[in-house]
Coordinates of C-alpha atoms and ligand atoms in Angstrom, one line a residue:
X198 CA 5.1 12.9 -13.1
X199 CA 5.4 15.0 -10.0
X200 CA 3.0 13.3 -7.6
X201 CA 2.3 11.9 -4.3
X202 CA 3.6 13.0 -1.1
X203 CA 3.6 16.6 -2.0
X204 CA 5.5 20.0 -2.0
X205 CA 4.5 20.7 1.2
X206 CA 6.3 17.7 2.7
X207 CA 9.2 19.0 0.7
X208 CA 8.7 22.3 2.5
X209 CA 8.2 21.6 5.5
X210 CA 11.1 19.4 5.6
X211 CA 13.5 22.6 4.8
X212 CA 11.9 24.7 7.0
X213 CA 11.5 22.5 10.3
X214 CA 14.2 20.2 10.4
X215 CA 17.4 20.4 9.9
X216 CA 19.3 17.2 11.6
X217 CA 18.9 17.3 15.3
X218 CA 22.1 17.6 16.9
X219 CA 23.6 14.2 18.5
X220 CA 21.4 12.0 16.6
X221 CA 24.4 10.3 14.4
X222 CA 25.1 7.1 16.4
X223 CA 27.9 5.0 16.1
X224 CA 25.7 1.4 16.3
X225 CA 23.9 0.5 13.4
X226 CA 21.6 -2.3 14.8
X227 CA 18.5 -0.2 13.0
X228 CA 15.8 -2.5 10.8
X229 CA 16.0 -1.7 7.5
X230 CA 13.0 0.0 5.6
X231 CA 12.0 -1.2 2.3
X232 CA 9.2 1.9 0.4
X233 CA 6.6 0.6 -2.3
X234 CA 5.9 4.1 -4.4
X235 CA 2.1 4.7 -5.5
X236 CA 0.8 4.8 -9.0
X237 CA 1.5 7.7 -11.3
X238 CA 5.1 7.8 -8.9
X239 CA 8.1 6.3 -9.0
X240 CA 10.9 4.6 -7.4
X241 CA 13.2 7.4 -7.1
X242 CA 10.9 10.9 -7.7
X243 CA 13.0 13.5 -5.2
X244 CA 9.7 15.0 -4.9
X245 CA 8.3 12.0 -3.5
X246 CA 9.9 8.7 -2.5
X247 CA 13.0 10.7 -2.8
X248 CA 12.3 13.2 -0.1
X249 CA 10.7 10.2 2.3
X250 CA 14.0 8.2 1.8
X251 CA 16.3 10.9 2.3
X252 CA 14.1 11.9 5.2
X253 CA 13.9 8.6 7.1
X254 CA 18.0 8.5 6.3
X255 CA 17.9 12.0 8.0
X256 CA 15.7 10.4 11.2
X257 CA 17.5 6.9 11.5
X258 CA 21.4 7.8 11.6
X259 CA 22.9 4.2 9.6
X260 CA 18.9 2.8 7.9
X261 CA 19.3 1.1 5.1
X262 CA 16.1 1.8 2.8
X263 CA 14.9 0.3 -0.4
X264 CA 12.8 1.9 -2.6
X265 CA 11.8 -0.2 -4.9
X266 CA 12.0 0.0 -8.6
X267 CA 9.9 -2.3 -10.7
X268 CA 11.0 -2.7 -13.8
X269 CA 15.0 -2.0 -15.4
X270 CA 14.3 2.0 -14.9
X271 CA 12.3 4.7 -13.5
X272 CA 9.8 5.0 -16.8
X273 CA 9.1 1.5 -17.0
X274 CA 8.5 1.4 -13.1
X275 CA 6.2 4.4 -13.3
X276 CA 4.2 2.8 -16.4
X277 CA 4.3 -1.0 -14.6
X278 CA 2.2 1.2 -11.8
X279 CA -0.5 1.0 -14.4
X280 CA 0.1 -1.9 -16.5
X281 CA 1.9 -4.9 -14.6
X282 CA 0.2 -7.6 -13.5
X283 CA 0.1 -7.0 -9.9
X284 CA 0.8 -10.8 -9.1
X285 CA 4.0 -10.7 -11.4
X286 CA 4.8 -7.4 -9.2
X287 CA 5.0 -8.8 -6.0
X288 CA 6.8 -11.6 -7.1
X289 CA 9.3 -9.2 -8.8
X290 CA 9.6 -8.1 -5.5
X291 CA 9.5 -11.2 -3.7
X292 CA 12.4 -12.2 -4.8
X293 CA 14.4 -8.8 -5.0
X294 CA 14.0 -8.9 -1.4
X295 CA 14.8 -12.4 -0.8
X296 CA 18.3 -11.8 -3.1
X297 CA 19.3 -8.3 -0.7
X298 CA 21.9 -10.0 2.2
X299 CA 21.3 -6.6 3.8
X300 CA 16.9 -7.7 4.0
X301 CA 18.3 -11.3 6.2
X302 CA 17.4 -10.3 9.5
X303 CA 14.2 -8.8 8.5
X304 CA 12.6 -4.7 7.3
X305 CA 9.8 -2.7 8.2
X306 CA 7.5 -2.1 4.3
X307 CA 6.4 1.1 3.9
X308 CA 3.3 0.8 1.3
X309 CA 2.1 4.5 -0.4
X310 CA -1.3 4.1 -2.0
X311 CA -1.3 1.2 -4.1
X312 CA 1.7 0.1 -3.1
X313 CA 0.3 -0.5 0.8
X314 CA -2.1 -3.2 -0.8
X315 CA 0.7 -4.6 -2.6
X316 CA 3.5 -4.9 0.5
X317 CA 0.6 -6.7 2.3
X318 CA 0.9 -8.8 -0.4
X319 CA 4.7 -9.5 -0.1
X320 CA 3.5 -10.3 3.3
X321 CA 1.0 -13.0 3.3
X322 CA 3.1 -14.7 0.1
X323 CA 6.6 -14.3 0.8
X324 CA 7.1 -14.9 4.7
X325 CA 11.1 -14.9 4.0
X326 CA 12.9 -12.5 5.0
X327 CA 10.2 -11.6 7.4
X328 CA 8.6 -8.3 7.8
X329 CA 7.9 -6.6 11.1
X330 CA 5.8 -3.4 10.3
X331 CA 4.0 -2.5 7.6
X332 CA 2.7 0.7 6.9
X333 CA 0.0 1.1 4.5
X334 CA 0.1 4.7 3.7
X335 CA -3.4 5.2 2.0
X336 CA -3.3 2.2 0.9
X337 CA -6.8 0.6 -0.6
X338 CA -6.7 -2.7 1.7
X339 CA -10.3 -3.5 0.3
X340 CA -9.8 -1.9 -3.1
X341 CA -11.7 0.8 -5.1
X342 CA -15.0 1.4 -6.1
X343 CA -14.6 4.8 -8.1
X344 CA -11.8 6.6 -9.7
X345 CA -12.9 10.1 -9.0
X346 CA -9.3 11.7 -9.8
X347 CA -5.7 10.5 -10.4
X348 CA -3.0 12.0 -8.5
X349 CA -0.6 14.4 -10.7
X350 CA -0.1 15.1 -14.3
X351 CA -1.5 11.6 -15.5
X352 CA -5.1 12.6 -15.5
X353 CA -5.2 12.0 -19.2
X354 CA -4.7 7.9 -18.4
X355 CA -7.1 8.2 -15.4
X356 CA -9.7 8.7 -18.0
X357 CA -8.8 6.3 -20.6
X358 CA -8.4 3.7 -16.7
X359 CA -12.0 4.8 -15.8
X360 CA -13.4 4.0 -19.3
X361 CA -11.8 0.4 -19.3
X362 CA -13.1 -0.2 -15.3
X363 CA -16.6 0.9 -16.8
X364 CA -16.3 -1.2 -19.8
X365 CA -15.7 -4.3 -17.6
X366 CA -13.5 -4.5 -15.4
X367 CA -13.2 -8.4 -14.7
X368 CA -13.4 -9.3 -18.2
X369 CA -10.0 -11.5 -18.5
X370 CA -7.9 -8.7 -20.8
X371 CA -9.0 -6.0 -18.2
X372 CA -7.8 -8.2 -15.6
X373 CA -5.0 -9.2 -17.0
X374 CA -3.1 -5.8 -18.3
X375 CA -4.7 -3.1 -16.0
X376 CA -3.2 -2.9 -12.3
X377 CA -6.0 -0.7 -10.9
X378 CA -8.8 -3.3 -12.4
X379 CA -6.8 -5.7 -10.1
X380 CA -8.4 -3.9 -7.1
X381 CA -10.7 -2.9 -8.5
X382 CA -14.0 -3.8 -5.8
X383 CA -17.7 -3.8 -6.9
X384 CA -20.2 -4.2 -4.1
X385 CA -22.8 -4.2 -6.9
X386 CA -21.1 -7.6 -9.1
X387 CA -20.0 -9.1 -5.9
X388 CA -19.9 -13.4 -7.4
X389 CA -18.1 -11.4 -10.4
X390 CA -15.5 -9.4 -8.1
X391 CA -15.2 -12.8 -6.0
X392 CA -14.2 -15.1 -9.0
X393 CA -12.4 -12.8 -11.5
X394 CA -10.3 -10.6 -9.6
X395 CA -7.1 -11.9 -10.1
X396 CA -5.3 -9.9 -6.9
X397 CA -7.5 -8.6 -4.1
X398 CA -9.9 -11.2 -4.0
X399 CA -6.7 -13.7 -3.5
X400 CA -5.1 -11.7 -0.9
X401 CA -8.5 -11.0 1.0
X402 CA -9.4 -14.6 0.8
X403 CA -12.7 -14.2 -1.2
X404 CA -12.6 -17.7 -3.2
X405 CA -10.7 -20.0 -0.6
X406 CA -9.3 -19.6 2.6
X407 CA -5.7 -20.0 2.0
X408 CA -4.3 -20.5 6.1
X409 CA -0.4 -19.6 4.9
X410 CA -2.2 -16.2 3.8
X411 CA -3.1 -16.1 7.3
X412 CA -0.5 -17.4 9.2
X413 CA 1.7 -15.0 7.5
X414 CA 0.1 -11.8 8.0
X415 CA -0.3 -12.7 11.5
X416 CA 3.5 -12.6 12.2
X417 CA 3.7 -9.3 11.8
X418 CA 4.5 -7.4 14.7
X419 CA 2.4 -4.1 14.0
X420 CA -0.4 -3.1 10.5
X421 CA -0.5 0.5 10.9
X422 CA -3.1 1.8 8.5
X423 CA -3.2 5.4 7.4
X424 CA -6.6 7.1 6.5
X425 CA -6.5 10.3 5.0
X426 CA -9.4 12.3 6.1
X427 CA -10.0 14.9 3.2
X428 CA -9.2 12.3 0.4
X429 CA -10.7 13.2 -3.0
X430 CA -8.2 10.1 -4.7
X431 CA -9.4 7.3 -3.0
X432 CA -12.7 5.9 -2.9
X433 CA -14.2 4.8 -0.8
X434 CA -11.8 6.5 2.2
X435 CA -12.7 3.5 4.6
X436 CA -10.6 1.5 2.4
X437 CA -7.7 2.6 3.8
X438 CA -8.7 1.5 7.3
X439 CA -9.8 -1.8 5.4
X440 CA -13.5 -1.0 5.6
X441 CA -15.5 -1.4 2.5
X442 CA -19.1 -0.3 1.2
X443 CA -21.9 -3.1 2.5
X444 CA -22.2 -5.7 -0.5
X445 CA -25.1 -5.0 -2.9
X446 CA -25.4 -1.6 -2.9
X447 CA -22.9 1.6 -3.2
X448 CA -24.1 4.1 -0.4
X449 CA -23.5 2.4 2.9
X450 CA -20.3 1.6 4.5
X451 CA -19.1 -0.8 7.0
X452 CA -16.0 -0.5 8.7
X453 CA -13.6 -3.7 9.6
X454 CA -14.7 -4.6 12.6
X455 CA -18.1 -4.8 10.9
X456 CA -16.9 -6.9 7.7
X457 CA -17.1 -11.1 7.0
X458 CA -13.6 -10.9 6.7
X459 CA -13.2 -9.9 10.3
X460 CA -15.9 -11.4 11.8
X461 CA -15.3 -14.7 10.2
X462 CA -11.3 -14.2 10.9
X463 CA -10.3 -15.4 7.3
X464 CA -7.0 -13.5 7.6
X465 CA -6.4 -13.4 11.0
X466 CA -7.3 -9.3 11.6
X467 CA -9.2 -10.3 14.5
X468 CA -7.1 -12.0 16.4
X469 CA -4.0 -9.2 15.0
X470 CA -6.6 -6.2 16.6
X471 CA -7.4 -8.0 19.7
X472 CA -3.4 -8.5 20.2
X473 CA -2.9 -4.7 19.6
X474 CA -1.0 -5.6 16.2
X475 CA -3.7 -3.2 14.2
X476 CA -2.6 0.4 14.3
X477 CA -5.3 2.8 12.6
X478 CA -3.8 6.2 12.1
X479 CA -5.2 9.5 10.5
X480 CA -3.9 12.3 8.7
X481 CA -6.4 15.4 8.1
X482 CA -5.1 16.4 4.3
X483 CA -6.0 14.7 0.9
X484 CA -4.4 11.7 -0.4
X485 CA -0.3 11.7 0.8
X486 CA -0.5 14.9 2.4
X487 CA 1.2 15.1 5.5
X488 CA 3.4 17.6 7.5
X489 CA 7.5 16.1 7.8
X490 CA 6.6 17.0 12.1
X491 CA 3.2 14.3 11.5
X492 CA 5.6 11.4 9.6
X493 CA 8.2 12.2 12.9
X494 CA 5.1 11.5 15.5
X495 CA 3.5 9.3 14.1
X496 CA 5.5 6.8 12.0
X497 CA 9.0 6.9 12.7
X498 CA 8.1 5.0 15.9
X499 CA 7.2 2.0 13.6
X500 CA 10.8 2.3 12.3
X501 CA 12.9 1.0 14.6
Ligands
NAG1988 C1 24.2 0.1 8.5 O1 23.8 -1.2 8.0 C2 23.2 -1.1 6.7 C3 22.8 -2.5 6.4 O2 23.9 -3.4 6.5 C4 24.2 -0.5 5.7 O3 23.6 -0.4 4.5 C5 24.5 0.9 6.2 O4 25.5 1.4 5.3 C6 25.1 0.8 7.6 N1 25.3 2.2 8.0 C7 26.4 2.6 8.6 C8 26.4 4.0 9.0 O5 27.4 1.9 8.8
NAG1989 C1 -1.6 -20.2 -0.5 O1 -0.5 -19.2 -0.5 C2 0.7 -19.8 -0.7 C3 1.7 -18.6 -0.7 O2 1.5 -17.7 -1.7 C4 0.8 -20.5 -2.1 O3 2.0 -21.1 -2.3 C5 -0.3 -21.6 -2.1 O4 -0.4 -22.2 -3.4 C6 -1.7 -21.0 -1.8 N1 -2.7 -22.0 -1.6 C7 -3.9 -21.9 -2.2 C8 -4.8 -23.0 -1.9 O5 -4.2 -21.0 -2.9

């Protein structure tokens, strides 16, 4: 189950930087960082979440950060990436954080793929402790249309996933036991995407317009949104800059700004863009790939 954010990370991260001299500081008044792992990953993968813990540990002399495990241990959080009700997820994590004395005073959520989707989640639900940032790292803020390829070794449940999506994906036993069916967004079956999907249609405010959602979301200080420009995982890549393909067909895309959700304010991304609180970042690689110098530019800022 090697997956995610990538060797070259790894690499790079031996090769460029070793700890920069007089960066250890003796006050520790830095905002804690709490890391939601994609699917296929885990927790505590040194390739992955690992290397981005110890790295931010590396950057942030005195962080505290959480990577979460769902689940009693790193196989069952790996396999609850696939099969856990995403709803029974976030509360899982809800109250983890809500239980952590060290979360009081509030963290920064770093989301990777799926898990960007799901700390938005934590977000608009679970206002206590609060989050500042969140950092949806590929995430797939309007879901999936496609599963063109699963990230590492797991390609062999990616087909038996695709199968089940084609079967029907918003039948109730999909629904309920398949996470990625749970975002799973069909411009072509939009009444049947807006009334079964159990998760994203909630947390995107498709069936009512639930004003704590809102309210919530909108106390954030900053969304920063990562797109991955070469992406052959995610589909489609406007997703990740919460863009969608145009209901009723599967060619044409519109980006946020262009979307009912925006334009009708349901969840407050309007009025968070016109206040500067929407960050859209890009990275030129495929899904997760980015240099350690790229993560030091362009996310540690959100950090602190
Ligand atoms: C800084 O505070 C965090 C949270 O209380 C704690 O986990 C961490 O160990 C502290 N770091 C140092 C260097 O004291
Ligand atoms: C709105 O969201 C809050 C927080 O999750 C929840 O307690 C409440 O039941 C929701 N209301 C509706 C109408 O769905």
């Amino acid at each position: 189950m090697t997956i995610s954010a990538t060797q070259m990370l790894v690499v790079t991260a031996v090769l460029l930087l070793l700890p920069s001299p007089g960066s250890a500081k003796d006050s520790n008044d830095t905002v804690p960082l709490v890391l939601w792992h994609g699917m296929g990953d885990s927790c505590c993968n040194p390739l992955s979440m690992g290397s981005i813990k110890k790295m931010v540990e590396e950057d942030v002399p005195g962080i505290y950060v959480l990577s979460l495990m769902i689940g009693q241990s790193i196989i069952q959080d790996t396999e609850n990436g696939f099969f856990k009700d995403v709803n029974e997820q976030v509360a899982f994590v809800c109250n983890q954080l809500a239980q952590d004395p060290k979360l009081k005073d509030g963290y920064n959520a770093m989301g990777f793929s799926q898990g960007g989707q799901f700390l938005r989640a934590v977000a608009q639900r679970c206002p206590s402790p609060p989050m500042k940032n969140l950092i949806s790292v590929g995430g797939q803020q309007q879901g999936v249309y496609g599963l063109p390829r699963c990230p590492g070794e797991t390609s062999h449940i990616c087909d038996w996933i695709r199968k089940k999506l084609n079967s029907g994906a918003y039948t109730d036993m999909v629904q309920k036991h398949l996470v990625q069916a749970q975002y799973w967004h069909d411009p072509l079956n939009d009444d049947l995407y807006k009334k079964h999907s159990v998760f994203l249609a909630d947390i995107n405010q498709e069936r009512v317009l639930n004003e704590t959602y809102k309210k919530n979301l909108m106390a954030l200080e900053k969304f920063v949104m990562v797109k991955f420009l070469q992406d052959t995982v995610v589909d489609p890549r406007g997703t990740e800059w919460f863009g969608f393909l145009k209901t009723g067909q599967a060619v044409e895309t519109e980006t946020l700004q262009e979307s009912a959700l925006y334009t009708e304010d349901r969840l407050g991304l309007a009025q968070m863009d016109k206040a500067g609180k929407l960050v859209f970042l890009e990275s030129d690689g495929d899904h997760l790939q980015f240099t350690r110098e790229w993560f030091t530019a362009k996310l540690l800022p959100y950090l602190h």
